[in-house]
XYZ file of C-alpha atoms in Angstrom:
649
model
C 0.035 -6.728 43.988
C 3.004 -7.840 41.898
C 5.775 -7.638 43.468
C 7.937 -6.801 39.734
C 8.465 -2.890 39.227
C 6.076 -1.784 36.500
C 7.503 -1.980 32.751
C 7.196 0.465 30.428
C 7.103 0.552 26.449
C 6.347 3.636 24.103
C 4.706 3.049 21.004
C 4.940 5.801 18.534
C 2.606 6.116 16.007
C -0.916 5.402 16.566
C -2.223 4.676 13.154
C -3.072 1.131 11.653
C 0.330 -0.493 12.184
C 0.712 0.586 16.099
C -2.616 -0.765 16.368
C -1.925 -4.040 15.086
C 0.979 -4.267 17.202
C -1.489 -3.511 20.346
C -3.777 -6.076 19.181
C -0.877 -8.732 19.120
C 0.501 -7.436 22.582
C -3.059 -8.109 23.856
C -3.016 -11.462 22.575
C 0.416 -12.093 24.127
C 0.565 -10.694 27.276
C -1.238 -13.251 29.356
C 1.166 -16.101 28.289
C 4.401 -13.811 28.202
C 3.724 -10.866 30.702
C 1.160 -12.571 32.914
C 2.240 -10.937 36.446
C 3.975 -8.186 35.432
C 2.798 -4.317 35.374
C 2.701 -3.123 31.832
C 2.224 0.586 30.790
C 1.975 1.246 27.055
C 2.574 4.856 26.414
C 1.155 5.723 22.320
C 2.522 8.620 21.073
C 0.749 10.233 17.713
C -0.379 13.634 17.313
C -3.778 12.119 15.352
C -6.326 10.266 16.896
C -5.794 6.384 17.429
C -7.064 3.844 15.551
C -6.991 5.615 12.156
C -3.663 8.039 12.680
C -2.697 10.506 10.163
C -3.619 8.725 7.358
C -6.824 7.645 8.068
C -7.572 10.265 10.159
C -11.763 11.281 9.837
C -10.298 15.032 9.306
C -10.611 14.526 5.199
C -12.380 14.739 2.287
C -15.670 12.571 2.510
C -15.617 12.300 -1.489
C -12.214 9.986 -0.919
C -12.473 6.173 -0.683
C -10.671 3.223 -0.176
C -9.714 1.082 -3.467
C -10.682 -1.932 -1.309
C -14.135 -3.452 -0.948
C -15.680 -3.594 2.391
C -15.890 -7.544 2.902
C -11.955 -7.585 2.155
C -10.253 -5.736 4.712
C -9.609 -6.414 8.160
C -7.340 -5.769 11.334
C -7.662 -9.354 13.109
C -6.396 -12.980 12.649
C -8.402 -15.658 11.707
C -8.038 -19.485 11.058
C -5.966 -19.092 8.097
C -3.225 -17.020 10.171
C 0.214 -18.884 10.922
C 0.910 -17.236 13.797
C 3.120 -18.541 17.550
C 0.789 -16.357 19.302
C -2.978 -17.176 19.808
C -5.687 -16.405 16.676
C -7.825 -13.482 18.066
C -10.637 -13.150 15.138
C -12.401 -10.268 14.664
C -14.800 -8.776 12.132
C -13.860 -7.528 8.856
C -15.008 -3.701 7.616
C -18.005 -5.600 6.368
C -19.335 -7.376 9.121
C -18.553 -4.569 11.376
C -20.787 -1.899 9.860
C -23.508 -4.218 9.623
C -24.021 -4.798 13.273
C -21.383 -2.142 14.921
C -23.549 -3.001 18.375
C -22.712 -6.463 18.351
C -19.154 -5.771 18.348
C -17.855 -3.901 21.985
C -16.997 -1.195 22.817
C -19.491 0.296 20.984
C -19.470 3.920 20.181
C -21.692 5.081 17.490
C -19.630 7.362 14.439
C -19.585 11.188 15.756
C -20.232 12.002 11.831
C -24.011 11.624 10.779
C -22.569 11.217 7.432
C -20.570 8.202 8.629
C -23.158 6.764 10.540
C -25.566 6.594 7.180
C -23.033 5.598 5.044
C -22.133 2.419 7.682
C -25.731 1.470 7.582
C -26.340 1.129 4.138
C -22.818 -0.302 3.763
C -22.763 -3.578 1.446
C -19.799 -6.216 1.576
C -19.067 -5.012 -2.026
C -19.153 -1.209 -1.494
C -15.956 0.357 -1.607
C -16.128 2.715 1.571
C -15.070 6.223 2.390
C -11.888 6.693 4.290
C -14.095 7.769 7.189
C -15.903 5.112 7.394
C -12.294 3.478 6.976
C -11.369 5.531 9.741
C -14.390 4.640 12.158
C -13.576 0.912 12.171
C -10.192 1.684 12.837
C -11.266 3.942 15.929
C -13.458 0.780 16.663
C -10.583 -1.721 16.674
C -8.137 0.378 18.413
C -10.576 0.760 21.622
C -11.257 -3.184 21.015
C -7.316 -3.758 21.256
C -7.119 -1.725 24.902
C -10.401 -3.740 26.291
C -8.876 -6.832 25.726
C -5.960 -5.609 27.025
C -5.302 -8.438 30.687
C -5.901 -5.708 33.983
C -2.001 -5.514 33.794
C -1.447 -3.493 31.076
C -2.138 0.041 30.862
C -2.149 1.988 27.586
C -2.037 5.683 28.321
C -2.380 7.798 25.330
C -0.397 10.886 24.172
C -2.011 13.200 21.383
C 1.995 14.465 20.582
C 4.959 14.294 18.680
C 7.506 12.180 19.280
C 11.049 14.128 18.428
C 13.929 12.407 19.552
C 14.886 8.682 21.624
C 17.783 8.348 23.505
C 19.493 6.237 26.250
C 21.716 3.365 25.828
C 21.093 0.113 24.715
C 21.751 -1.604 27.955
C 19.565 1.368 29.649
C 16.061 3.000 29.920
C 15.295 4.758 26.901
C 14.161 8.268 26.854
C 11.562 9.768 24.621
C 11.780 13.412 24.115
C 7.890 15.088 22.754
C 7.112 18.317 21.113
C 5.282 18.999 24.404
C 8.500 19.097 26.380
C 7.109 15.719 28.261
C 9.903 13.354 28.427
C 8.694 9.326 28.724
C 11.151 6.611 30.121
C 10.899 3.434 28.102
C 12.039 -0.206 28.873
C 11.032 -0.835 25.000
C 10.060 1.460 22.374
C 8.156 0.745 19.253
C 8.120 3.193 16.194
C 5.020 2.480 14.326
C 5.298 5.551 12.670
C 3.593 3.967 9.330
C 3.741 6.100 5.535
C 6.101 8.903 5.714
C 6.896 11.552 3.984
C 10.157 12.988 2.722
C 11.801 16.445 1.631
C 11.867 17.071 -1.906
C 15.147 15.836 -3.633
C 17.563 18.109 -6.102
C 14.982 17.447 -8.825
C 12.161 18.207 -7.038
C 13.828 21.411 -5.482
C 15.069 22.395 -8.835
C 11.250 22.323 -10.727
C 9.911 24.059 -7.393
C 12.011 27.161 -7.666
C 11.279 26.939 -11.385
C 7.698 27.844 -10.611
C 7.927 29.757 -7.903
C 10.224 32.166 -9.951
C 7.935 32.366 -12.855
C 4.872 32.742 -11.074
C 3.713 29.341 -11.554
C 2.654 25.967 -9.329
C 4.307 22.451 -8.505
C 3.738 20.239 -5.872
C 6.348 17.769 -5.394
C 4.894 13.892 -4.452
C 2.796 14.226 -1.419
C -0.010 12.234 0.191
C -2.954 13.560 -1.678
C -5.263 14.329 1.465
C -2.391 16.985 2.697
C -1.908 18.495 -0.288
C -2.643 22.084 -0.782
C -4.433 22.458 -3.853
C -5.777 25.988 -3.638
C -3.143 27.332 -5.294
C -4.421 25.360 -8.901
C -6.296 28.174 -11.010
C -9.255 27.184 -12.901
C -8.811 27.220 -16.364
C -5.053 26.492 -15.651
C -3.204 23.656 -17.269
C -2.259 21.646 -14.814
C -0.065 18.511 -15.755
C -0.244 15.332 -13.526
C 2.263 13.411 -13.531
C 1.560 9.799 -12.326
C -1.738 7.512 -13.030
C -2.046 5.611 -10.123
C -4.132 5.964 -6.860
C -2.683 9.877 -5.805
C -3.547 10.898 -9.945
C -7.163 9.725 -8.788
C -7.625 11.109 -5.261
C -6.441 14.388 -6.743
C -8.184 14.010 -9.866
C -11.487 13.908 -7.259
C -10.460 16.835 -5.394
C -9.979 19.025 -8.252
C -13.231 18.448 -9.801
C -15.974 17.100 -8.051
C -14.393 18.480 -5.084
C -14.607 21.907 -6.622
C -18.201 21.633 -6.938
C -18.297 19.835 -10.365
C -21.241 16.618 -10.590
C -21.791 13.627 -12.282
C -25.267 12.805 -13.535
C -26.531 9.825 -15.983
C -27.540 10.634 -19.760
C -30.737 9.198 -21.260
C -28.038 6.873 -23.033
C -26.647 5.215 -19.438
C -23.377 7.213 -19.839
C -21.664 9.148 -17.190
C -21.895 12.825 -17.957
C -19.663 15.730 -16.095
C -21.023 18.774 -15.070
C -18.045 21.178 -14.371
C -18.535 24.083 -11.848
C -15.660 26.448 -14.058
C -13.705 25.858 -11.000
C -11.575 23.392 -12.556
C -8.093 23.132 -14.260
C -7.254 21.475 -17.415
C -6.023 18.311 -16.229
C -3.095 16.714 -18.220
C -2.091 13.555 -17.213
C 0.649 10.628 -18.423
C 2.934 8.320 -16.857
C 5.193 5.576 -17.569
C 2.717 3.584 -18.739
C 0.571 6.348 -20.398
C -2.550 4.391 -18.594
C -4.418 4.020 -15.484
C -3.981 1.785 -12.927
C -6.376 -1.374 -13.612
C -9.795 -1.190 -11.671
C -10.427 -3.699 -8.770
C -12.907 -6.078 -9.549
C -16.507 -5.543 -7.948
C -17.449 -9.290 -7.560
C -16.277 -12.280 -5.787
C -14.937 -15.691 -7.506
C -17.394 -17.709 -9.163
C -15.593 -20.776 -8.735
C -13.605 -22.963 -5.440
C -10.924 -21.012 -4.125
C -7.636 -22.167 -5.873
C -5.409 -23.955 -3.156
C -2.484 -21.418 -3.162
C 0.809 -21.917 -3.271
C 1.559 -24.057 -5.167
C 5.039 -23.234 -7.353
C 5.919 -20.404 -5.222
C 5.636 -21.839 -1.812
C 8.109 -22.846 0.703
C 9.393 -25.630 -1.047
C 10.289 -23.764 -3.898
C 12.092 -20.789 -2.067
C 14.134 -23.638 0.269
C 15.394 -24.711 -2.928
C 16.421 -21.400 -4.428
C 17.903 -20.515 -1.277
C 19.949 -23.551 -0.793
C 21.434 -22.808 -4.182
C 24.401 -21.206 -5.050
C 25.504 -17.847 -6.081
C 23.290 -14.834 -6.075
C 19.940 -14.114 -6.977
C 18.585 -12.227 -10.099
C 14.472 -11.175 -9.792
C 13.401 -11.482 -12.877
C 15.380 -14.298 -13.814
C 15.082 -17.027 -10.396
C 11.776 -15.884 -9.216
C 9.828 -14.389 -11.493
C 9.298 -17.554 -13.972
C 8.138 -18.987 -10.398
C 5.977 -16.084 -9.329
C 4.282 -15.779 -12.827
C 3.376 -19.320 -13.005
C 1.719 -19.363 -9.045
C -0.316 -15.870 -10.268
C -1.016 -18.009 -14.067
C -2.233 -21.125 -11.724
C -4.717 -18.689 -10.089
C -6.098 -17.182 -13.235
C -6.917 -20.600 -14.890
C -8.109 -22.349 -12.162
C -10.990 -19.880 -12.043
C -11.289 -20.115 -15.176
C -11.217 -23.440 -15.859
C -14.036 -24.166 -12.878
C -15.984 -21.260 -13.129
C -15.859 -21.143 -16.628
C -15.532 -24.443 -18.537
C -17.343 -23.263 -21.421
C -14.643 -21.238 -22.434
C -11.808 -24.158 -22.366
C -11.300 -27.133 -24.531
C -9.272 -29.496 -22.347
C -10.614 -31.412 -18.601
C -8.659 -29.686 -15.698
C -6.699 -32.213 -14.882
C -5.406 -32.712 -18.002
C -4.451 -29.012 -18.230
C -3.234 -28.739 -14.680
C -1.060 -32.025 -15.287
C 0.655 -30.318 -18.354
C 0.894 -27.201 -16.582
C 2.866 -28.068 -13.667
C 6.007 -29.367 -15.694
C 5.692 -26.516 -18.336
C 8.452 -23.813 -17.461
C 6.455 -19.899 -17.863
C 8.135 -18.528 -20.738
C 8.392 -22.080 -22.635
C 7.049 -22.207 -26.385
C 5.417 -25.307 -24.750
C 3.750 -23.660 -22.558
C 2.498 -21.154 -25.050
C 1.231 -24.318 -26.774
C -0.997 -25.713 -24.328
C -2.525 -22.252 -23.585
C -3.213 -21.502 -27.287
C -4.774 -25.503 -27.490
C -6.599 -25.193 -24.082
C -8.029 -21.804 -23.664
C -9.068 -20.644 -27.453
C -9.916 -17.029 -26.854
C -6.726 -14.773 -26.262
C -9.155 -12.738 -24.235
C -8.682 -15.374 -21.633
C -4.992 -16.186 -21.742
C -2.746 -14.093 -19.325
C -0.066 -11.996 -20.883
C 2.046 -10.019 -18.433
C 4.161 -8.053 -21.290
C 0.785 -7.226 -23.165
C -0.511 -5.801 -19.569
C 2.466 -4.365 -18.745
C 2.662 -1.661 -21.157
C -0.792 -1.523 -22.952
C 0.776 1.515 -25.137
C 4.311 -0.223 -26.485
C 4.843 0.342 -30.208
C 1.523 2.843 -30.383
C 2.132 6.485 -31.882
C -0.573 8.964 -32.718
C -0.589 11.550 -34.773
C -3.148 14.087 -33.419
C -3.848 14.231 -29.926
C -7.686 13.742 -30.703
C -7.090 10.128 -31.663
C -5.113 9.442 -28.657
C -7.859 10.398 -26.781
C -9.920 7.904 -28.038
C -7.370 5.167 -28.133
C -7.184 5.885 -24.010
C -11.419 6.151 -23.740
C -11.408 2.755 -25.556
C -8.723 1.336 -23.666
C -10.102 2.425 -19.909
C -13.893 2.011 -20.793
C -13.159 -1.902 -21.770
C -10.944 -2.137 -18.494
C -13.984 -1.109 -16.257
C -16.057 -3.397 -18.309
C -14.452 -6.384 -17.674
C -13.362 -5.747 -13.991
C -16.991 -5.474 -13.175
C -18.107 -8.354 -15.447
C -18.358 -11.911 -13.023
C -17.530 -13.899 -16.605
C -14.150 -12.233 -16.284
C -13.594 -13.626 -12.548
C -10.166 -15.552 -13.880
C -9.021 -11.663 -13.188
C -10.225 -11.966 -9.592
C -8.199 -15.241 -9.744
C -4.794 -14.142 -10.775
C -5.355 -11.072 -8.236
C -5.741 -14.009 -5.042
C -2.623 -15.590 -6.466
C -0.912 -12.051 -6.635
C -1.140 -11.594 -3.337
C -0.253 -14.767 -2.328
C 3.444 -14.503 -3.523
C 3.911 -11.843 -0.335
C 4.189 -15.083 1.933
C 7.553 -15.819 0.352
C 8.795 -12.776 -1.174
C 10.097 -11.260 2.388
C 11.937 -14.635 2.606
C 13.649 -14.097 -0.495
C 14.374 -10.610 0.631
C 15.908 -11.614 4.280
C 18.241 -13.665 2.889
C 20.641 -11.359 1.445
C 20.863 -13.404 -1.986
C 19.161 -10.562 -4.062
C 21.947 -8.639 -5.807
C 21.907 -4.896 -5.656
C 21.097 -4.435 -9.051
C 17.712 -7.130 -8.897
C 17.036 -5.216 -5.492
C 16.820 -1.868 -6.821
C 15.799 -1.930 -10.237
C 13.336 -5.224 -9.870
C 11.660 -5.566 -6.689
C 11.807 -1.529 -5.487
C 11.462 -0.465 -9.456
C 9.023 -3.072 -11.634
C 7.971 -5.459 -9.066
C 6.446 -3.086 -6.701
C 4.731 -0.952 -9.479
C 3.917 -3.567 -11.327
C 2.124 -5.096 -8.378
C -0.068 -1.891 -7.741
C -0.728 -1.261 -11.732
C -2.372 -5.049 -11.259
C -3.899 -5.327 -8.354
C -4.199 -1.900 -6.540
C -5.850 0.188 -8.647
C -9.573 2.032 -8.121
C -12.913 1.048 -8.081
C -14.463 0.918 -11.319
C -16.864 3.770 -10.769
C -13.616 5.819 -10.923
C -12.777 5.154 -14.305
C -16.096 5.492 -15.325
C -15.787 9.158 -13.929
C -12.446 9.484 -15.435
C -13.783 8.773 -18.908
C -17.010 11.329 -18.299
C -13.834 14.183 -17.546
C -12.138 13.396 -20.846
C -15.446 13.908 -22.545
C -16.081 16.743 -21.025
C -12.951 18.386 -21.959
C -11.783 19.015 -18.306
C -8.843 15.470 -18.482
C -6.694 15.209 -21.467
C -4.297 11.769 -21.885
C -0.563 12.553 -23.079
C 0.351 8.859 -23.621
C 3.062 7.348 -22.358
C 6.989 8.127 -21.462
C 5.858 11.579 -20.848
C 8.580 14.302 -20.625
C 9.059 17.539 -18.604
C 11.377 20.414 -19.409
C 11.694 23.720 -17.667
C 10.837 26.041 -20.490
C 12.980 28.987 -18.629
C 12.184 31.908 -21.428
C 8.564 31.473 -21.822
C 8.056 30.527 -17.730
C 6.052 27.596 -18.744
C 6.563 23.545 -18.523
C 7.043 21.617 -21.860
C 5.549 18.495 -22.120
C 6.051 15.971 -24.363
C 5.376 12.210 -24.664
C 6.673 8.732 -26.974
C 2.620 8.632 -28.055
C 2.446 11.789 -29.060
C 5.753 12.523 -31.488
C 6.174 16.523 -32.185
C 3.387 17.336 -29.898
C 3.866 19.939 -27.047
C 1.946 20.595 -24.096
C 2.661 23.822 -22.609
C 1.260 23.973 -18.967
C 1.368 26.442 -15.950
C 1.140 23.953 -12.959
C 2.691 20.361 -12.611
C 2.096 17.805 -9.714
C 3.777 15.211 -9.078
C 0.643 12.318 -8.775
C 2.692 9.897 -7.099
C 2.973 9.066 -3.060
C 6.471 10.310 -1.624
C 8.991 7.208 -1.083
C 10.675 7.386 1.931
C 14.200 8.505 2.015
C 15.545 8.105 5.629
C 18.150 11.362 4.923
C 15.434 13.458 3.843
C 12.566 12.045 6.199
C 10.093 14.285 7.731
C 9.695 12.397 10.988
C 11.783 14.666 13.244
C 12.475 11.604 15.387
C 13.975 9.666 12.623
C 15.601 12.666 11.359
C 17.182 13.462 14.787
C 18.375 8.873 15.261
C 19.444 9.328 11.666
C 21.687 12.611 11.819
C 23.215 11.067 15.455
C 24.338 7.832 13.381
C 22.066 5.634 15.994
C 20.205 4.183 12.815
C 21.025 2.517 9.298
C 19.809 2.973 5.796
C 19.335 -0.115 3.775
C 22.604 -0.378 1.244
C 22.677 -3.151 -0.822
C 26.342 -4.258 -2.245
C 27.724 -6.463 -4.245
C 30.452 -6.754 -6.905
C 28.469 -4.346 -9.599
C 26.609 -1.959 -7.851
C 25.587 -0.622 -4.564
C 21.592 0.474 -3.804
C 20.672 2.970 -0.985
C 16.844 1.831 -0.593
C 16.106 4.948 1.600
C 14.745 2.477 4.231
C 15.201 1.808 7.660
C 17.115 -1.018 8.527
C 15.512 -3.718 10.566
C 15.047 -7.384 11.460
C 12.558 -7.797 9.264
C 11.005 -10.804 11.163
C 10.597 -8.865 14.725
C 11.280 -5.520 13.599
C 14.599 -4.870 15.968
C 16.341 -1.940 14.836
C 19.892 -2.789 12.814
C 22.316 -0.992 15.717
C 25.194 0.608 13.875
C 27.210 0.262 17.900
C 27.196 -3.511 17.770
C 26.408 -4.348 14.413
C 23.489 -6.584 15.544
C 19.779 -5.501 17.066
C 18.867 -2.956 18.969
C 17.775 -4.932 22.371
C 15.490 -1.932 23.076
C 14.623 -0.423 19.934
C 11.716 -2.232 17.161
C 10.457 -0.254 14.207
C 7.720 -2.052 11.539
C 6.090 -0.331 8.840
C 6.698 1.107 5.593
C 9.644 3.089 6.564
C 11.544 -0.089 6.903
C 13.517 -2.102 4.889
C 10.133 -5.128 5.856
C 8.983 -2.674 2.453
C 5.354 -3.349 1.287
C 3.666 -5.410 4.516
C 0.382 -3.762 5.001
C -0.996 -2.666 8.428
C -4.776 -4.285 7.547
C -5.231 -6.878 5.360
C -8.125 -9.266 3.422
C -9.480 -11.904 5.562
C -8.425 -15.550 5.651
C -4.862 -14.938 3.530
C -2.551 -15.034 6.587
C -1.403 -11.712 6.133
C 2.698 -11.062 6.787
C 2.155 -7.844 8.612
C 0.148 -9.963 11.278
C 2.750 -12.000 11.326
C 5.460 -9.786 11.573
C 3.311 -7.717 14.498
C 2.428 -10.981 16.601
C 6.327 -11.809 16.475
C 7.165 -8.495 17.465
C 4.773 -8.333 20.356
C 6.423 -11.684 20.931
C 10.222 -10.160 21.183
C 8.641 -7.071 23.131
C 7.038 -9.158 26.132
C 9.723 -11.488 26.364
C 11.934 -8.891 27.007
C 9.580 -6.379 29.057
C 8.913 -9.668 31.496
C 13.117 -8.945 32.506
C 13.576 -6.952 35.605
C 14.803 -3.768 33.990
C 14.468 -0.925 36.126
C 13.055 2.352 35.021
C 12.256 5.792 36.326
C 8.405 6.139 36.981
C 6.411 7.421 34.429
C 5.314 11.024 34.109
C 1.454 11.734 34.937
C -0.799 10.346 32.403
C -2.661 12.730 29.824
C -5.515 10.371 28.638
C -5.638 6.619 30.021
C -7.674 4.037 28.922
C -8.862 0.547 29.998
């Protein structure tokens, strides 16, 4: 028996992220904790594994907008990590021998359970089945767990932490349990946040005149019973909440889908749905992901954004603009990917040798006319070149002027996107996607640095970048658009264009709706949604625990400064590479206190991730299991625990 008291560390939230986190504790522990008793107390009020947002408990028509083969919880041999590589099986190879991979529990769902059989590596899945590897990998993180550790788990709310930092912490739950902690974790993953004054303002609107608006909300919570058929319902937003809700409020109202004589999608309504009106920014959809793999060698990425070029833009001086230090950089790396598949996969298509290209290429600045040269000389077909402005507002410079031709501008437009996502002899898509993602290795450097100014901050990387990022690369599966297209010729989904704008229409009791692609024409509607995800605010979070740290003063909000401008980022401020809380007492980290996730001021690292691209959210969760043990192995006394509800292991 040891003779250390036992530590103790509270993990709240249970979802994806505190998962990871257990994973990387378990692959920790016996180096950094090997003597010492460990009890892990996870607080979430949803089951582990999948927590609220991959909870089972939803719609079986929703689905992920990732294929099956390309997501995973667990390291691999590509993973930079100080902490040991623990692989594991993706989605993919999971569901196609669950058995083979303990514990082993089959699905409680039937539904599941078929769907997990018949499961191919290039299926997108449902977010149960989602859910039931999830379940899977949590129970895999406990049993490898060393016989020292303990994880005993609390179906609860967590509402409040206190105690000081050179003290036990105390965590308060809805239950009226209290926990003691020697380290807490808040893993509390997407969030959501009260409506703001504009928000507020178009929610009385329609509550006064009788009518409907949902403010943004995560699309599986949202109450959509209110929505009348028949009623015209404007969404605003085209991105992945437009399309979860877009399912919902047709098929999920009993509407189907069957196949003409011709091959084309037809919709069958029930008469349960609304007229759907929906625009954005953009006035498009987000691009489909592609349903094949590369045809060609992987390209080796980085190669112009890699360390070496973010040393030297960091030993530079002055500040840092986005779009004018890193993006020339960034564009290039995702440009590198795109031709090298198409280049190897595709020669046919290309009128210079590789090397010759590549050799050109690498001292050719993005945006130079001589770089426009040797893509017009190299790759003859414009269908193959990459042109970010082009993609980045498809619509630019486009007026219609009936609302019938617009239609068909937008059926053209998203039928010929689903085409070529799902056509292999387009792969150099699939290509600038792997270099896409590959610029997340550095970014966070960038970010850490303080260098950014406030303006690049909050109008580059938390405005375009990010949103540029998901119009590219995290869109739907193409089956959605197909189905998309079948509801605009049905009548039931009706494109505004793009810049779309709303006005409170306070004598009639209706919204006004008007758009840049449509000039003089008015959309008068009943119901308006706001088809985005919330972004979290930390003054106007949900979480009653971060609501109750933030009100005290014991936590931060991001503010960037500098000479021109100040940004309030609505995150929580952390050390982004271990996750300790920024503590406003000392100015430095919290020694007891680590929060990781989207909340945070880390922004966009993902809880799961594709195999083999040494995702930062493992790293970031292996070094903050790291900072966790090492402390937790210090003779910090505690008050026992209280009796456990559910233990594992």
């Amino acid at each position: 028996m040891s003779p250390l008291p036992e530590a103790t560390l509270v993990v709240v939230g249970a979802g994806p992220r505190g998962t990871g986190l257990l994973e990387r504790i378990a692959a920790n522990a016996p180096e950094l904790l090997p003597d010492r008793p460990l009890r892990i107390h996870l607080v979430d009020p949803h089951p582990p594994g999948g927590g609220r947002i991959w909870r089972h408990d939803q719609s079986p028509l929703l689905r992920m907008n990732s294929m099956a083969e390309d997501v995973t919880m667990f390291t691999d041999e590509r993973s930079t990590l100080t902490g040991p590589v623990r692989p594991g099986p993706s989605l993919a190879e999971w569901a196609a021998d669950p058995a083979a991979h303990p514990p082993y529990a089959p699905p409680a769902d039937p539904a599941v359970a078929a769907e997990l059989r018949g499961l191919a590596p290039t299926d997108f899945p449902t977010r149960r089945a989602q859910s039931a590897y999830l379940d899977w990998a949590f129970r895999r993180a406990v049993a490898d767990l060393p016989p020292n550790v303990t994880v005993t788990v609390h179906r609860d709310t967590a509402t409040a932490v206190t105690g000081p930092a050179d003290g036990p912490q105390r965590v308060q739950l809805a239950s009226g349990a209290e926990l003691t902690a020697d380290q807490v974790a808040l893993t509390l993953g997407h969030l959501g946040s009260a409506p703001d004054r504009p928000h507020r303002e178009l929610a009385d609107f329609a509550e006064r005149h009788g009518g409907f608006y949902l403010p943004p909300e995560f699309s599986a919570d949202a109450d959509l019973t209110p929505v009348r058929p028949g009623e015209h319902l404007v969404l605003r937003g085209f991105g992945l909440a437009f399309i979860d809700l877009m399912v919902l409020l047709t098929e999920g109202r009993g509407g189907r889908y069957r196949t003409g004589p011709d091959g084309t999608l037809v919709y069958l309504p029930s008469g349960r749905e609304p007229v759907i009106h929906v625009s954005s920014r953009r006035g498009v959809p987000y691009h489909s992901k592609t349903g094949y793999r590369l045809q060609g060698p992987p390209a080796p990425l980085p190669r112009y954004f890699d360390a070496t070029a973010v040393d030297t833009l960091l030993t530079g001086d002055g500040p840092l603009d986005l779009r004018r230090d890193l993006w020339p950089l960034m564009a290039k790396e995702i440009g590198f990917g795109h031709y090298h598949e198409l280049f190897h996969a595709h020669p046919e298509r290309t009128a210079l040798p590789w090397a010759d290209f590549l050799a050109a290429y690498d001292r050719l600045g993005w945006y130079s006319p001589e770089l426009a040269a040797l893509l017009a000389a190299a790759v003859p077909d414009p269908a193959d070149r990459l042109d970010f402005e082009a993609l980045d507002h498809p619509l630019d410079g486009l007026a219609f002027t009936t609302p019938d031709a617009l239609q068909q501008q937008l059926r053209t437009y998203i039928a010929a996107d689903a085409d070529r996502r799902a056509d292999p002899a387009y792969s150099a898509d699939l290509g600038a996607f792997h270099a896409l993602l590959s610029l997340f290795q550095q970014l966070p450097r960038v970010l850490a640095s303080g260098r950014l100014t406030a303006r690049s901050i909050a109008e580059d990387l938390d405005g375009w970048w990010f949103g540029f990022f998901s119009f590219l690369a995290s869109g739907p599966p193409g089956f959605r658009l197909r189905e998309l297209l079948a509801l605009s010729r049905a009548g039931v989904v009706r494109f505004l264009g793009a810049g779309i704008r709303v006005a409170a229409d306070e004598a009639a009791g209706v919204f006004r709706v008007t758009s840049r692609s449509l000039p003089g024409h008015v959309v008068s509607a009943t119901a308006l949604i706001e088809a985005y995800l919330p972004r979290h605010a930390l003054e106007r979070t949900r979480d009653p625990l971060l609501h109750g740290l933030y009100r005290s003063g014991a936590l931060v909000e991001e503010v960037i400064a500098d000479a021109t401008r100040t940004h309030r980022s609505g995150l929580l401020t952390i050390t982004p590479a271990d996750g300790r809380i920024h503590d406003p007492t000392t100015g430095g980290p919290h020694p007891r206190r680590i929060a990781l996730g989207a909340h945070t001021n880390g922004r966009a690292v993902a809880a799961f991730a594709r195999p083999r691209t040494n995702s930062p959210g493992f790293r970031q969760n292996d070094s903050a299991a790291r900072a966790l043990l090492r402390a937790l192995a210090e003779p910090h006394p505690t008050t026992p625990p209280p009796p456990a509800l559910a233990t594992h292991h």
